PDB file of C-alpha atoms in Angstrom:
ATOM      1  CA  UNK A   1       0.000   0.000   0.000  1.00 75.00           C
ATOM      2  CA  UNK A   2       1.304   3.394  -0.696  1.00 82.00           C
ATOM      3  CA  UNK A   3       0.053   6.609   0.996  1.00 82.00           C
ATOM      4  CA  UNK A   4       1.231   9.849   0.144  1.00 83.00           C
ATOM      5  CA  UNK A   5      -0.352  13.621   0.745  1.00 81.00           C
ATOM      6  CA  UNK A   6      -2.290  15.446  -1.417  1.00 82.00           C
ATOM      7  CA  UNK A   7      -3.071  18.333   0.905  1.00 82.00           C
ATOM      8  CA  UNK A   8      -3.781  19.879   4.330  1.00 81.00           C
ATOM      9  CA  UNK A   9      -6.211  22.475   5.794  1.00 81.00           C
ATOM     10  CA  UNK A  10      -5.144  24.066   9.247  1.00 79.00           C
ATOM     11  CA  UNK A  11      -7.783  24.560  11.494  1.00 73.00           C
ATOM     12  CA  UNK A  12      -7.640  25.979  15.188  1.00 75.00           C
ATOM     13  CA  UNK A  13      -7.373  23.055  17.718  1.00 74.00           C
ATOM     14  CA  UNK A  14      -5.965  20.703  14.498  1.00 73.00           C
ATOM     15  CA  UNK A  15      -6.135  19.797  10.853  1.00 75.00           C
ATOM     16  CA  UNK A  16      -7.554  18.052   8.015  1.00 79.00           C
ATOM     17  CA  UNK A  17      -5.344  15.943   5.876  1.00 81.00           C
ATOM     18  CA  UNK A  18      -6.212  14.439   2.797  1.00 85.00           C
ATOM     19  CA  UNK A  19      -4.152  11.540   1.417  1.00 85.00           C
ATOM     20  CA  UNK A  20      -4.091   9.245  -1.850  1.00 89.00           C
ATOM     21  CA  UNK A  21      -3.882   6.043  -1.263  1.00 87.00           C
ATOM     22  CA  UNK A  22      -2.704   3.234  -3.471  1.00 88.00           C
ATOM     23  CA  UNK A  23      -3.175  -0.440  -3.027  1.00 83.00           C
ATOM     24  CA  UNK A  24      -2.009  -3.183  -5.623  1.00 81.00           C
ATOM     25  CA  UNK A  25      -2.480  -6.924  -5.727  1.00 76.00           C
ATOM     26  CA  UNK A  26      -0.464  -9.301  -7.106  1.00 77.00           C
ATOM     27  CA  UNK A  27      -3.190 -10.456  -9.304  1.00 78.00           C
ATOM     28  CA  UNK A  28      -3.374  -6.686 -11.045  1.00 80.00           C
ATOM     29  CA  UNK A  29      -6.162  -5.783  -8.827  1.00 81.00           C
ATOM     30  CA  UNK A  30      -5.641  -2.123  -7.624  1.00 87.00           C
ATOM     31  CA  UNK A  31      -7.761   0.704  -5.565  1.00 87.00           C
ATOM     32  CA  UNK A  32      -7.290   3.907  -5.793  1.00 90.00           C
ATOM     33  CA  UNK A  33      -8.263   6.354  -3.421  1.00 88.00           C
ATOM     34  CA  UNK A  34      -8.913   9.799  -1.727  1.00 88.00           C
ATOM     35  CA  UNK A  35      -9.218   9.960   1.753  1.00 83.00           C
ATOM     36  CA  UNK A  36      -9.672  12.249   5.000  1.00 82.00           C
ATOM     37  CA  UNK A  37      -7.965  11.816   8.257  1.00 77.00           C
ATOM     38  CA  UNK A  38     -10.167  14.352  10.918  1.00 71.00           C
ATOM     39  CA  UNK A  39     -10.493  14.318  14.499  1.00 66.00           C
ATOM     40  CA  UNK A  40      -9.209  10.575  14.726  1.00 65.00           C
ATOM     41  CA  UNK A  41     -11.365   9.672  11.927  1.00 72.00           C
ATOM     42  CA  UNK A  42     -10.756   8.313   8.195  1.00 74.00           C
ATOM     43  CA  UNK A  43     -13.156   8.981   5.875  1.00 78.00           C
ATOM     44  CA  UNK A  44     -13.389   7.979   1.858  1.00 80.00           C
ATOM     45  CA  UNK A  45     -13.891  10.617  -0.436  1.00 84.00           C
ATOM     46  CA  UNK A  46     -13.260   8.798  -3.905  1.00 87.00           C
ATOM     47  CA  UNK A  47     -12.777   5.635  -4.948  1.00 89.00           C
ATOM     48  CA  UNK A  48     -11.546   4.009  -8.323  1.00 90.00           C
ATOM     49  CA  UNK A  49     -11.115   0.273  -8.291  1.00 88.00           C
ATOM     50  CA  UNK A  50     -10.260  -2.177 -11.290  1.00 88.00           C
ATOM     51  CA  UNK A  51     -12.164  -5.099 -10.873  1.00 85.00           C
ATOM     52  CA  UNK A  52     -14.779  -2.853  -9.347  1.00 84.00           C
ATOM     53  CA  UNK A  53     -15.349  -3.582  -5.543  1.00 80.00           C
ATOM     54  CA  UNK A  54     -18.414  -5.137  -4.013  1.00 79.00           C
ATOM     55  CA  UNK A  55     -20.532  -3.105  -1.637  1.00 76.00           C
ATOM     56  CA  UNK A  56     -18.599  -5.537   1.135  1.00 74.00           C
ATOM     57  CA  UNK A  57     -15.212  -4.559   0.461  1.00 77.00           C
ATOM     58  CA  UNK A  58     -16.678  -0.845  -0.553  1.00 75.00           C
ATOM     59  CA  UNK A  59     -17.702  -0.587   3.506  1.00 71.00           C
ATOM     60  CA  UNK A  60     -14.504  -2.121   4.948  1.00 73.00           C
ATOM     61  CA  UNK A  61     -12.024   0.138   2.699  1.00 76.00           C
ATOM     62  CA  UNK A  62     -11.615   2.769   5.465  1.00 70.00           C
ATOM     63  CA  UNK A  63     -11.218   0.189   8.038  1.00 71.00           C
ATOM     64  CA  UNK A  64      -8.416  -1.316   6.457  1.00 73.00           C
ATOM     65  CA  UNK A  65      -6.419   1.724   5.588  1.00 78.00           C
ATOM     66  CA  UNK A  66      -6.885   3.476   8.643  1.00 75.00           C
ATOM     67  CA  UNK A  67      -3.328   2.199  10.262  1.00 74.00           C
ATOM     68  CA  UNK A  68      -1.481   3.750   7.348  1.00 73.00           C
ATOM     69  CA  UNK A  69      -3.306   6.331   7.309  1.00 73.00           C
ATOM     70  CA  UNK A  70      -3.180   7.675  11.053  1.00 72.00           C
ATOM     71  CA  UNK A  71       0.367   6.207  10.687  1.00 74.00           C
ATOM     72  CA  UNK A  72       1.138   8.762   8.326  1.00 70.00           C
ATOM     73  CA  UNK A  73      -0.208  11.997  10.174  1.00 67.00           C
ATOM     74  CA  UNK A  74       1.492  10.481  13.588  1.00 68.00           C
ATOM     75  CA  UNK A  75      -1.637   9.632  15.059  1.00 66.00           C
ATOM     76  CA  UNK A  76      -3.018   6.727  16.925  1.00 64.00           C
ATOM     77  CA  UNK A  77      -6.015   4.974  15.918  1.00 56.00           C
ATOM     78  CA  UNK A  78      -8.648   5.270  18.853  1.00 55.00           C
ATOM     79  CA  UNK A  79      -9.896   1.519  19.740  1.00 44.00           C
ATOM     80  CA  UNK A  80     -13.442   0.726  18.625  1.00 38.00           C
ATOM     81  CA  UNK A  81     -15.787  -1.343  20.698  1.00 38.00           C
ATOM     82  CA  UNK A  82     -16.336  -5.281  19.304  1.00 39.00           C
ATOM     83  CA  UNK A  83     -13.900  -3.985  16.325  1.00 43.00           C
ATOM     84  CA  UNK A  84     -11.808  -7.293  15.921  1.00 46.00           C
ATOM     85  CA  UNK A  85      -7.860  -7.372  16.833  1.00 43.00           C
ATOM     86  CA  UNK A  86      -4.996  -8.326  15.041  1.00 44.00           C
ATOM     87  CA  UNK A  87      -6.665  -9.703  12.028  1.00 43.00           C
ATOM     88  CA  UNK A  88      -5.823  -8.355   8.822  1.00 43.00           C
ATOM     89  CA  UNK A  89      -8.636  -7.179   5.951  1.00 43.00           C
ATOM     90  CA  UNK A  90      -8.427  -7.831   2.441  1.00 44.00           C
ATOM     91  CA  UNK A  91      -9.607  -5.926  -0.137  1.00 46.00           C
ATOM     92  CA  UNK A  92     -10.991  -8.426  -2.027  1.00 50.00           C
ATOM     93  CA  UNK A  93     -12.681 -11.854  -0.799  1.00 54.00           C
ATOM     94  CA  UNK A  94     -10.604 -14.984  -0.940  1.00 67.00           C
ATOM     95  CA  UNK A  95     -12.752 -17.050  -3.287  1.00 75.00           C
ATOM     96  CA  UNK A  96     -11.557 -21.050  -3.301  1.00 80.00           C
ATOM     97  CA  UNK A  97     -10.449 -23.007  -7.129  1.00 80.00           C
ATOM     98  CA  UNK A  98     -11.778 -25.922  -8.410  1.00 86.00           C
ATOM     99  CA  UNK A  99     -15.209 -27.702  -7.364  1.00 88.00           C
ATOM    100  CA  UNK A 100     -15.433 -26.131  -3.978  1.00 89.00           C
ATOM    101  CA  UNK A 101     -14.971 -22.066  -5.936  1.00 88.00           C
ATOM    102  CA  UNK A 102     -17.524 -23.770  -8.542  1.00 91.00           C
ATOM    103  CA  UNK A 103     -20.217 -25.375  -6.037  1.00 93.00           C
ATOM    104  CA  UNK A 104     -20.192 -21.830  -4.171  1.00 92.00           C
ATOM    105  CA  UNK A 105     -20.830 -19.736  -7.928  1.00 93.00           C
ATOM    106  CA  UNK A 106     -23.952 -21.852  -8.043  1.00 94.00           C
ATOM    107  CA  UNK A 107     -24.945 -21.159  -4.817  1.00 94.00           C
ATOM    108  CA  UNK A 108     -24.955 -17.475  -4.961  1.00 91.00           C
ATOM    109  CA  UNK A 109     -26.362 -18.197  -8.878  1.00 93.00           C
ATOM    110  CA  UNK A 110     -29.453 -19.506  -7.662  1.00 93.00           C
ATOM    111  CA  UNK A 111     -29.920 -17.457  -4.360  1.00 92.00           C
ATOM    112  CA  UNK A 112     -29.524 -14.537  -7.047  1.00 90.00           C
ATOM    113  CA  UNK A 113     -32.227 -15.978  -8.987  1.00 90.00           C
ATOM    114  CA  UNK A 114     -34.449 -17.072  -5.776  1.00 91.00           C
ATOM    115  CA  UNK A 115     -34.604 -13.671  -4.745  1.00 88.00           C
ATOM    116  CA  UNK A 116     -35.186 -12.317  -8.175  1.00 88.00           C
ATOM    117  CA  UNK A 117     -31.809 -10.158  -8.899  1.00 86.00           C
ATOM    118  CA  UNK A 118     -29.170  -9.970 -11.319  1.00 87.00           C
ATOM    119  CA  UNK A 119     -27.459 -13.598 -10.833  1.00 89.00           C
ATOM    120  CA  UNK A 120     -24.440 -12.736 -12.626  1.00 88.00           C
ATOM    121  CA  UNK A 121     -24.149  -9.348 -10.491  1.00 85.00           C
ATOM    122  CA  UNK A 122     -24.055 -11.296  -7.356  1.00 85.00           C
ATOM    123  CA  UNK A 123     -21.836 -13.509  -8.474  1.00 86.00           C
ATOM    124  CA  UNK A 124     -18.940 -10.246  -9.339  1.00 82.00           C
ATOM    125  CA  UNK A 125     -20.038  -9.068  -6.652  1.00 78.00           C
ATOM    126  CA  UNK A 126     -19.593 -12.522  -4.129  1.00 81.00           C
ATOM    127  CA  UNK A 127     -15.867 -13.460  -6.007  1.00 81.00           C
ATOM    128  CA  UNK A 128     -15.023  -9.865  -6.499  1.00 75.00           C
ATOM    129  CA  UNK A 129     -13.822 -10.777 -10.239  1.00 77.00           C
ATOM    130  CA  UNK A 130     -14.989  -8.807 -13.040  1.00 77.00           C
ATOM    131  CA  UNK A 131     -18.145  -9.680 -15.544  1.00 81.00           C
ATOM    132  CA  UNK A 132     -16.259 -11.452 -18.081  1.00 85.00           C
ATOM    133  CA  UNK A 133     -14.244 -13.804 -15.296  1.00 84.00           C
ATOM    134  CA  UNK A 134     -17.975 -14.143 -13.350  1.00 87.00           C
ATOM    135  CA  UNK A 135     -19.499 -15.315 -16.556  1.00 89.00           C
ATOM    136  CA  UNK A 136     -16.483 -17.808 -17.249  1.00 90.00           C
ATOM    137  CA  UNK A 137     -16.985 -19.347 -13.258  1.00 92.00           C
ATOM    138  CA  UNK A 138     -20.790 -19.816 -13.972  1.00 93.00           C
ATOM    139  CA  UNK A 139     -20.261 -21.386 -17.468  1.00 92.00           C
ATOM    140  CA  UNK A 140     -17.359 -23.650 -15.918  1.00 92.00           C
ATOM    141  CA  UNK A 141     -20.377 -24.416 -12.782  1.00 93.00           C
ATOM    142  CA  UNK A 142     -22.316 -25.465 -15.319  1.00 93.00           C
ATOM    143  CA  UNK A 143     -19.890 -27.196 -16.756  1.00 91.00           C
ATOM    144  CA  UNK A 144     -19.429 -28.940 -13.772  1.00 91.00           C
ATOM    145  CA  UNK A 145     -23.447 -30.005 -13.559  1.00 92.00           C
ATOM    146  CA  UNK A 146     -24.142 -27.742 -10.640  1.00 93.00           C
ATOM    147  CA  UNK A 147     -26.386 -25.541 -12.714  1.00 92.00           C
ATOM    148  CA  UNK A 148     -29.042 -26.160 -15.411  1.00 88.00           C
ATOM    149  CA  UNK A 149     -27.727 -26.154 -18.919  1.00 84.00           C
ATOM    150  CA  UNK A 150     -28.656 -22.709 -20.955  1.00 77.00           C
ATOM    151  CA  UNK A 151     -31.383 -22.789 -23.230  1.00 68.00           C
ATOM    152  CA  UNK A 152     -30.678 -24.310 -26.510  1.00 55.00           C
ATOM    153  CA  UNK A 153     -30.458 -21.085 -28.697  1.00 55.00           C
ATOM    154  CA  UNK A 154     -33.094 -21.008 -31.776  1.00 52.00           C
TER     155      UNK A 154
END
């Protein structure tokens, strides 16, 4: 992750610092983003992620780069109450290979369909991949047998 500042207002008991932040995966994920350190507080101002993020990892993103963040200004994070210890976020969900990662794309698939949304958006939005690599894990589920065949096309 890389943090560096963009600017800083001076106020009377403090200031306001904003910061881009940079994180890259090894799999050529990245997030990009603007964000606010206030009054022992981080908030996200903009976000630009490629594969776009799921509303999941969307609501942990400050969370995670809070250390480096409040690391940066010299500060120290205040402890939240019930806010876990030790354990380290990712950005994106794990999501398991082979029949296990398959088995779980139907699953969300059909809970998708069950509750009568977008199957294909819950499935980016469950394995955090893109549309194109979502549509590949549901064709290779069905592949598999864990999902009805398409319709034969006319």
């Amino acid at each position: 992750m890389s943090v560096w500042p963009a600017w800083e207002v001076q106020e009377h008991d403090g200031a306001t610092s904003w910061f881009h932040v940079r994180l890259a995966f090894a799999d050529g994920a990245r997030v990009d983003a603007l964000a606010v350190v206030s009054d022992q507080c981080v908030s996200v101002e903009d976000v630009r992620a490629q594969p776009a993020l799921s509303l999941d990892d969307l609501t942990v993103l400050a969370d995670w780069i809070e250390g480096p963040l409040f690391e940066a200004c010299g500060l120290e994070p205040e402890a939240v109450e019930g806010e876990e210890s030790g354990g380290a976020r990712r950005a994106r969900p794990a999501w398991p290979r082979g029949i296990e990662g398959r088995w779980l794309v139907a699953q969300e698939y059909r809970a998708a369909q069950e509750e009568g949304v977008d199957p294909v958006l819950a499935v980016m939005c469950a394995t955090g991949h893109s549309r194109r690599r979502s549509l590949r894990l549901i064709s290779q589920a069905r592949d598999a047998g864990y999902l009805t065949p398409r319709h034969a096309r006319r």
